[in-house]
Short mmCIF file of C-alpha atoms and ligand atoms in Angstrom, two decimals:
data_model
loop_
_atom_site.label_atom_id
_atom_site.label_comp_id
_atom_site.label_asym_id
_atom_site.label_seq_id
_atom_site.Cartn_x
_atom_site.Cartn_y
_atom_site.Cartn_z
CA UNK A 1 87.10 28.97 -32.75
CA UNK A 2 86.73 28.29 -36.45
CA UNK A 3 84.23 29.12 -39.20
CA UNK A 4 83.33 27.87 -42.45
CA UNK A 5 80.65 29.26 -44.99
CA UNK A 6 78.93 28.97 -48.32
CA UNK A 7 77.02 30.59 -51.04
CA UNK A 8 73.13 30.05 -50.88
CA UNK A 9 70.54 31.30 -53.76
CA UNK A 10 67.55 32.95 -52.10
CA UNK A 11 64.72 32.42 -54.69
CA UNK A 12 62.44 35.51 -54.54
CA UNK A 13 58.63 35.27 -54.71
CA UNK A 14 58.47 38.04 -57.02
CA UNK A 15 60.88 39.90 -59.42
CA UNK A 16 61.71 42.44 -57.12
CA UNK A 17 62.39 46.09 -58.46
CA UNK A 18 63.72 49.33 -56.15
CA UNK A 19 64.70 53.06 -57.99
CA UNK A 20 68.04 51.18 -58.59
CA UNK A 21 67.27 47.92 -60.34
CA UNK A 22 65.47 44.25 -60.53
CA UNK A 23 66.47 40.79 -59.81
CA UNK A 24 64.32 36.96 -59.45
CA UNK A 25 67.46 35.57 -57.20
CA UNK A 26 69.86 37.26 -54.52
CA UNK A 27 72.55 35.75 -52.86
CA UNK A 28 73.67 35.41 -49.68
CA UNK A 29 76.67 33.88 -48.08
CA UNK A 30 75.81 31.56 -44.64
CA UNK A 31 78.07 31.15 -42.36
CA UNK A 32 78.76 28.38 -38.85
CA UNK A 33 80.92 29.12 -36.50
CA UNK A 34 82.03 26.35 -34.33
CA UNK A 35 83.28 26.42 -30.70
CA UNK A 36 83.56 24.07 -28.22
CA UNK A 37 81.19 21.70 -30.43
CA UNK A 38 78.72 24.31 -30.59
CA UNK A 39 77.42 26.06 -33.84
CA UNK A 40 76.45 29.33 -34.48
CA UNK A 41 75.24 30.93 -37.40
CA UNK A 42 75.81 34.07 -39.54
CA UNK A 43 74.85 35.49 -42.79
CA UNK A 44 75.64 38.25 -45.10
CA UNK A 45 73.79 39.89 -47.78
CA UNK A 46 75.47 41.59 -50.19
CA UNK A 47 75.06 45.39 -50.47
CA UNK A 48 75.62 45.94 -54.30
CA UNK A 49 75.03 50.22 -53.55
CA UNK A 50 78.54 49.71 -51.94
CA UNK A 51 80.18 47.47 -53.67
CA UNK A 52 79.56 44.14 -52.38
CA UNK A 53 78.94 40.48 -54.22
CA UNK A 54 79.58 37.19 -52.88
CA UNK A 55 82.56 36.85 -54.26
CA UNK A 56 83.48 40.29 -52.37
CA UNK A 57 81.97 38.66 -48.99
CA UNK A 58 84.02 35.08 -49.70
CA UNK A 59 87.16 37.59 -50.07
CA UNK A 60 87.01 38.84 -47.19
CA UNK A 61 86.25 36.16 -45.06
CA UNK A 62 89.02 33.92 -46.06
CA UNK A 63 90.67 36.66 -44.70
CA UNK A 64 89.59 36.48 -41.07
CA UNK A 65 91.50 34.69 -38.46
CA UNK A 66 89.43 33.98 -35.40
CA UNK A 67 91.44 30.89 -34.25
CA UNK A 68 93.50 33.81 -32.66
CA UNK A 69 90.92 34.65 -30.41
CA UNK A 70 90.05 32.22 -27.27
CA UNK A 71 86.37 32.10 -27.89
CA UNK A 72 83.16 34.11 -29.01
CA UNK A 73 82.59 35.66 -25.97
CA UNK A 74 85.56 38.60 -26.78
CA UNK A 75 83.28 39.70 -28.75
CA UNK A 76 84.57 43.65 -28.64
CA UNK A 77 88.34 42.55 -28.89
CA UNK A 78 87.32 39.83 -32.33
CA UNK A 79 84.63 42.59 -34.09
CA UNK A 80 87.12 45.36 -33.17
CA UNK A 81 89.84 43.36 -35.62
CA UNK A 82 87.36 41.94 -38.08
CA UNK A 83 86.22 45.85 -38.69
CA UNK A 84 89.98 46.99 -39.11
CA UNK A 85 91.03 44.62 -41.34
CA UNK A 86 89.11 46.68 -44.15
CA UNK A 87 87.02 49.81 -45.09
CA UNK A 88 83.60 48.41 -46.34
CA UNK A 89 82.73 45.24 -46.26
CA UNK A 90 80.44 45.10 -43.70
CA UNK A 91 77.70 42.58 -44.77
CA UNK A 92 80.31 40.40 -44.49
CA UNK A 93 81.13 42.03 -41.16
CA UNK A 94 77.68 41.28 -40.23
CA UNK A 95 77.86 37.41 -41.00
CA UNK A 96 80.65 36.99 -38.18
CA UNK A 97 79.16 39.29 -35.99
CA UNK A 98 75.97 37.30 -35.60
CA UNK A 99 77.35 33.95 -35.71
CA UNK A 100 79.40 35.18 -32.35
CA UNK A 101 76.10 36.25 -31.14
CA UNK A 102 73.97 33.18 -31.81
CA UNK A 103 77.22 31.04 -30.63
CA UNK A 104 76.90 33.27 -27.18
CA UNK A 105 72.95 32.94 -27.08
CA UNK A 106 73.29 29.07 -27.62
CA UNK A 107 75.92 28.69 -24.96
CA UNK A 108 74.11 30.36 -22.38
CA UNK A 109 70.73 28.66 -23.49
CA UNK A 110 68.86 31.86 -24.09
CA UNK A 111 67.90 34.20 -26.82
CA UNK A 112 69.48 36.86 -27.33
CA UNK A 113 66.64 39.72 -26.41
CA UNK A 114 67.01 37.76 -22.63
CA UNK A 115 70.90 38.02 -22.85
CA UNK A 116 70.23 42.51 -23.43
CA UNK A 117 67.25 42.25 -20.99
CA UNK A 118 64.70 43.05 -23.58
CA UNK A 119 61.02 42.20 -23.13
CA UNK A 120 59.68 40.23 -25.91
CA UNK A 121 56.22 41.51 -25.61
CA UNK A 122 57.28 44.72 -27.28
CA UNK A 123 58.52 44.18 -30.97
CA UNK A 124 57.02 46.48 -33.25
CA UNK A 125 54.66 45.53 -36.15
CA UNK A 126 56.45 45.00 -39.40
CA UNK A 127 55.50 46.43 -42.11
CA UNK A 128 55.95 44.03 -45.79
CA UNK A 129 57.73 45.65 -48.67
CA UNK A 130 56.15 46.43 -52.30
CA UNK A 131 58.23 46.82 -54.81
CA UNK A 132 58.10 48.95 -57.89
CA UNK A 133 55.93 47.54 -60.16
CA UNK A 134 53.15 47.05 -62.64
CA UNK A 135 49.43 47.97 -61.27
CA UNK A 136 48.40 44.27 -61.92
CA UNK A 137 51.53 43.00 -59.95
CA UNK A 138 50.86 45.66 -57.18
CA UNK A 139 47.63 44.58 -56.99
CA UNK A 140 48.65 41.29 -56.42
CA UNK A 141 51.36 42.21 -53.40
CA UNK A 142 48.95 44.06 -52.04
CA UNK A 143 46.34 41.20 -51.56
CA UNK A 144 49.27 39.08 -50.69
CA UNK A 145 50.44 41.34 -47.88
CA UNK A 146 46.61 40.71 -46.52
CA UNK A 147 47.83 39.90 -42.82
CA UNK A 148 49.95 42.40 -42.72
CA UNK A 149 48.82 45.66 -41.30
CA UNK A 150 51.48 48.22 -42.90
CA UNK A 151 52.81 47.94 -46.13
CA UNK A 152 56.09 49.62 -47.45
CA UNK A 153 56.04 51.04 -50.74
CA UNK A 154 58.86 51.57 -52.58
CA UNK A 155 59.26 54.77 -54.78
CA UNK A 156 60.97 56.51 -57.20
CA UNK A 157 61.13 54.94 -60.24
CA UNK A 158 58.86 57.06 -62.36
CA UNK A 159 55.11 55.63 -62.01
CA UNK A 160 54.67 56.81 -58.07
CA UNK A 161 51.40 58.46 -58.58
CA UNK A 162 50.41 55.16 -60.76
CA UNK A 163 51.24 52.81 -57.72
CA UNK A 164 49.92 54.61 -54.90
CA UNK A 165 46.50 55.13 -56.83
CA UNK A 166 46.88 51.20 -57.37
CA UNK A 167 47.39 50.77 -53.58
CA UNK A 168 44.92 53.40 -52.50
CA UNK A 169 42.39 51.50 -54.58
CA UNK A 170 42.29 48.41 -52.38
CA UNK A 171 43.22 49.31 -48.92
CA UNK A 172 43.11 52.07 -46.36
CA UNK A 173 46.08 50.03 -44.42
CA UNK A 174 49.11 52.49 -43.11
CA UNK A 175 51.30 52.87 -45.63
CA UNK A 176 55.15 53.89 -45.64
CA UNK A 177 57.27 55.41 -48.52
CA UNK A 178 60.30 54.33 -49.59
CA UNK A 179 62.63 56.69 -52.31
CA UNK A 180 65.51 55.19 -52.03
CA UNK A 181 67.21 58.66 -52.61
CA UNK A 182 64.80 58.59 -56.16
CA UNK A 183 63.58 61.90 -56.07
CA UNK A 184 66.90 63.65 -57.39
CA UNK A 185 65.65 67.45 -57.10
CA UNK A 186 64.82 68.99 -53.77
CA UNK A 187 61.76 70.96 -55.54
CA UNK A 188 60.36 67.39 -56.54
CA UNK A 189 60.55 66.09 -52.99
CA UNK A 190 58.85 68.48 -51.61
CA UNK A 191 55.77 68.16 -54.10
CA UNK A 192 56.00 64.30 -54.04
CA UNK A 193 56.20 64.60 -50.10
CA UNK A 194 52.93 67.02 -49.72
CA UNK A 195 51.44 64.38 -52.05
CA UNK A 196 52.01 62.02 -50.00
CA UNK A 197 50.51 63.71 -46.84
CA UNK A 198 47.05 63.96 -48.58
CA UNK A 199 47.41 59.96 -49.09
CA UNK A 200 47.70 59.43 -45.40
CA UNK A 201 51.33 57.81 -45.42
CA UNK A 202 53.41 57.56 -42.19
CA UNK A 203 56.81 58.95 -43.50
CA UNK A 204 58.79 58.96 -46.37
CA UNK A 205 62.04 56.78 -46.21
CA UNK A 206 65.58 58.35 -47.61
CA UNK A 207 63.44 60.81 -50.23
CA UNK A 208 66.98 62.43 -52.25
CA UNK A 209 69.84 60.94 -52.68
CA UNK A 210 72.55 60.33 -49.99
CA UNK A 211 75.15 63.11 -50.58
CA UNK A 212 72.71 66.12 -50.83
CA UNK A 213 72.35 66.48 -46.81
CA UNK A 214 72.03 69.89 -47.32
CA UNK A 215 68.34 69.40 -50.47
CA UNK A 216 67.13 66.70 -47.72
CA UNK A 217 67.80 69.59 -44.60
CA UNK A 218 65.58 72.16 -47.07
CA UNK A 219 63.20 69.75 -47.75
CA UNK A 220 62.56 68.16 -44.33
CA UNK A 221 61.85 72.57 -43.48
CA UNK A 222 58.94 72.91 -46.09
CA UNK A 223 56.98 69.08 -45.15
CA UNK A 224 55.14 68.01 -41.92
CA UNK A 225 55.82 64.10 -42.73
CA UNK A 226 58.64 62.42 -40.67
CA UNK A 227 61.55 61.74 -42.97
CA UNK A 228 64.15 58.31 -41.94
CA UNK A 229 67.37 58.10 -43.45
CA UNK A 230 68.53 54.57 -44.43
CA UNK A 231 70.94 55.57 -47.16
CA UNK A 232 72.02 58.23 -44.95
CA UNK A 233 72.18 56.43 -41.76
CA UNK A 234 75.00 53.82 -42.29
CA UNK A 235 77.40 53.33 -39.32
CA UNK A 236 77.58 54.60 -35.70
CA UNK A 237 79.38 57.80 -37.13
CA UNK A 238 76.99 58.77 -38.83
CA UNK A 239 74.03 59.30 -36.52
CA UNK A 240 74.68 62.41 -34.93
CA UNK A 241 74.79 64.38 -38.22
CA UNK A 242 71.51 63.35 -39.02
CA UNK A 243 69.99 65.33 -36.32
CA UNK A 244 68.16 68.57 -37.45
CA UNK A 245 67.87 66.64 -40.88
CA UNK A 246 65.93 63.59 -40.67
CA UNK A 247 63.84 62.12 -37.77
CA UNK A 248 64.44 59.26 -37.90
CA UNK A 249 67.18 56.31 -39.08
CA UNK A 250 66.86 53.05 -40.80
CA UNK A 251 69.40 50.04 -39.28
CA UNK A 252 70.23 47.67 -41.10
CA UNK A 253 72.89 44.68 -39.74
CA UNK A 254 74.03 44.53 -43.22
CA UNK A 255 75.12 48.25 -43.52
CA UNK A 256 76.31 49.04 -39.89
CA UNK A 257 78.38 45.44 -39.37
CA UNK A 258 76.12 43.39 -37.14
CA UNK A 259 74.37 43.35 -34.03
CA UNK A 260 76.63 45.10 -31.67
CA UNK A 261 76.73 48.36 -33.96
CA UNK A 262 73.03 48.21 -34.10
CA UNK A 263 73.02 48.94 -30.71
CA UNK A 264 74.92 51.39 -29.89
CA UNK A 265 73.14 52.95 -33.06
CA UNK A 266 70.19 52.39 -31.10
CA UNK A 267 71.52 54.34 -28.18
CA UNK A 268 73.06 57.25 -30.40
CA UNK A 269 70.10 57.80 -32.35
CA UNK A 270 68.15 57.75 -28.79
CA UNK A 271 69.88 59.98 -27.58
CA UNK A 272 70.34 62.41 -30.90
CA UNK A 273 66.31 62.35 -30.37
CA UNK A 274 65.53 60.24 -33.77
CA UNK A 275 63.27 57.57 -34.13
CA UNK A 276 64.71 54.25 -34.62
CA UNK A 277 63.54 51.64 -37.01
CA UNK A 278 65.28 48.43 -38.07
CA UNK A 279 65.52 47.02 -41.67
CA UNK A 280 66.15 44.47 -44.21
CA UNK A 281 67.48 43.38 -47.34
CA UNK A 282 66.32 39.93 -48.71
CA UNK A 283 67.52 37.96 -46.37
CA UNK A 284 67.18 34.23 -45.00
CA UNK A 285 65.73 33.81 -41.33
CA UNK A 286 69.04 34.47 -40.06
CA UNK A 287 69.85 37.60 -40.42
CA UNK A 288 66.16 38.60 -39.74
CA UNK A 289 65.16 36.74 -36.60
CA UNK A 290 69.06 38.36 -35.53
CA UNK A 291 67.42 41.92 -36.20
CA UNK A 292 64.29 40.92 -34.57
CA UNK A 293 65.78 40.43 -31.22
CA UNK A 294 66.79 43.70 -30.87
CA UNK A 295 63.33 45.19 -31.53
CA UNK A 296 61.80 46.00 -28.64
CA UNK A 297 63.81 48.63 -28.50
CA UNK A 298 62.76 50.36 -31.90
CA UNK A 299 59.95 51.87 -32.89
CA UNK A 300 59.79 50.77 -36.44
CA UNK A 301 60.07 47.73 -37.87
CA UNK A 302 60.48 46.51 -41.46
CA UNK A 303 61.28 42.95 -41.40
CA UNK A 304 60.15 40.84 -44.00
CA UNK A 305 63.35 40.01 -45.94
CA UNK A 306 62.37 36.14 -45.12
CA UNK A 307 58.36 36.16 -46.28
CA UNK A 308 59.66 37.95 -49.71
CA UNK A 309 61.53 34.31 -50.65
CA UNK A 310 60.42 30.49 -51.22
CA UNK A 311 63.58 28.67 -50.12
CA UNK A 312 64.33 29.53 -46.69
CA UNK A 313 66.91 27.41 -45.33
CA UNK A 314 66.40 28.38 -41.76
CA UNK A 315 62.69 28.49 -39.62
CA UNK A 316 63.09 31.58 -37.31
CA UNK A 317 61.50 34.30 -36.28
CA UNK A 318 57.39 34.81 -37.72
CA UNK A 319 55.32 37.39 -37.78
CA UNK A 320 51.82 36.97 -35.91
CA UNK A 321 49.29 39.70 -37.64
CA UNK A 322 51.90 41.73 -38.69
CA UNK A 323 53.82 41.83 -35.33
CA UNK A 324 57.24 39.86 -34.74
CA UNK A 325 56.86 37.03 -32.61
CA UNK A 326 59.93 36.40 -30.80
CA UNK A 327 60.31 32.59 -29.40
CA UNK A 328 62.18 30.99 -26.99
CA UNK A 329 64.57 29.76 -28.78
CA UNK A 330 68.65 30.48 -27.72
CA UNK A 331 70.97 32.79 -29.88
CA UNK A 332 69.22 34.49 -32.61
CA UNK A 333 66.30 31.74 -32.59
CA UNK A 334 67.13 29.86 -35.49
CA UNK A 335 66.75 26.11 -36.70
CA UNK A 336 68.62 25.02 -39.96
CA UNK A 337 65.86 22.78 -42.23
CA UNK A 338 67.18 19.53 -42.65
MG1 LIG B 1 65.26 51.98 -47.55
#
């Protein structure tokens, strides 16, 4: 077993803003892993909120030794020594973890929702992301997002009541908040949160920040709306603390290492009686068409990493009126554009 990888520029459609910050480009690292003359394929995203850059992920990697390991299918005994060589690190984590499981996939010649016995006929719609924004540009996203029948809107940078009146102006479509731990006071997340109810949106995504469990516990008390961690709800560890405080968790393959995490967060969070729904970050068809094989199991999704950029270097998974469409295709279901 061997791997190589690179840096690729994902070129966003639109200047892309969240509570934390803006950016036109994000980069991603892509990597092959090649065994027994077949290739699979991994990526990781950088997670700048902990401390992550390219240069972080190409660290790291150099790092790894898999020619140690006899081939991709040890896949517990090769993740289990990728994780311990560090704390952190786990978008680059990821990038291993789903080339093993698109090398596995493509060996056996099936996808990888076959290889965990999952039926593709029930993925989840997926909502598409608005950022924070202007009310022209909203405007804009919104009409863009026309096939889509849920739209994610980001929050918490100081114009919320501006962009939801923008949104509420043109459609009556399902909507979803995302904070991203903006609203800083627990007082203000409950008024933002009752707000919200009269708007008709689903739930409210990560509403305070991350280390005041105890704001987001008083909070979740005084509203009716679900509340899903994603800041929260990193690692395997850290689902059964979230019970009693949230009802639901956001997964992410960047965040909890890769694929195998993801589900046994699945199962944990299952079991700790919260919702589950998977996430993105802007992402190439990789890593999303890897998430989308695991979602028949979840009950939200919020895929759309790949529609938010113009240079995709990989065709994968689509959406078909808002719901993924999972193909036939082994591994993750990816082809590399020539
Ligand atoms: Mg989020």
């Amino acid at each position: 077993m061997n791997f190589k990888f690179s840096r690729y520029d994902l070129r966003l459609k639109h200047t892309f803003t969240i509570a934390r910050g803006a950016r036109d480009v994000s980069p991603v690292v892509i990597l092959e892993l090649e065994h027994e003359g077949i290739v699979g394929y991994g990526e990781a995203a950088p997670l700048a909120r902990y401390g992550e850059s390219v240069d972080s992920v190409a660290a790291f990697l150099a790092r790894v030794d898999v020619a140690r390991f006899d081939n991709p299918f040890q896949l517990e005994s090769v993740l289990a020594y990728v994780d311990g060589l560090s704390t952190g690190n786990t978008s680059a984590k990821a990038a291993i973890d789903l080339a093993l499981h698109d090398w596995i996939g493509r060996k056996l010649g099936i996808p990888l929702h076959q290889y965990w016995g999952l039926d593709k006929s029930k993925t989840p719609l997926t909502s598409f992301t608005i950022g924070i924004d202007t009310p022209q540009v909203i405007e804009e996203k919104v009409r863009e997002a026309e096939a889509y029948p849920i739209l994610k809107i980001k929050l918490g940078g100081g114009n919320d009541e501006e962009i939801i009146r923008t949104v509420r102006r043109i459609t009556k479509k399902t909507l979803r908040v995302d904070a991203n731990e903006g609203w800083k006071v627990k007082e203000q997340a409950v008024e933002k949160i009752k707000w919200l109810e009269q708007e008709g949106v689903e739930f409210v995504e990560q509403p305070m920040p991350a280390s005041d469990l105890g704001g987001t516990a008083w909070t979740r008390e005084r509203v009716s709306m679900p509340l899903i961690a994603d800041e929260n709800s990193l690692r395997l560890h850290d689902v059964p603390r979230l019970q009693g405080i949230f009802d639901g968790i956001n997964i992410k393959l960047m965040k909890c290492t890769g694929l195998r995490e993801a589900l046994r967060m699945i199962h944990a969070a299952k079991a700790c009686g919260l919702k589950v729904m998977m996430g993105c970050m802007i992402e190439s068809s990789v890593a999303i068409s890897a998430a989308a094989q695991l979602s028949p199991l979840i009950e939200y999704a919020d895929l759309d990493g790949n529609v938010l950029i113009t240079n995709d270097p990989f065709d994968g998974v689509r959406s078909l009126d808002g719901r993924l469409a999972l193909s036939d295709r082994p591994g993750i279901g990816v082809e590399k554009h020539i």
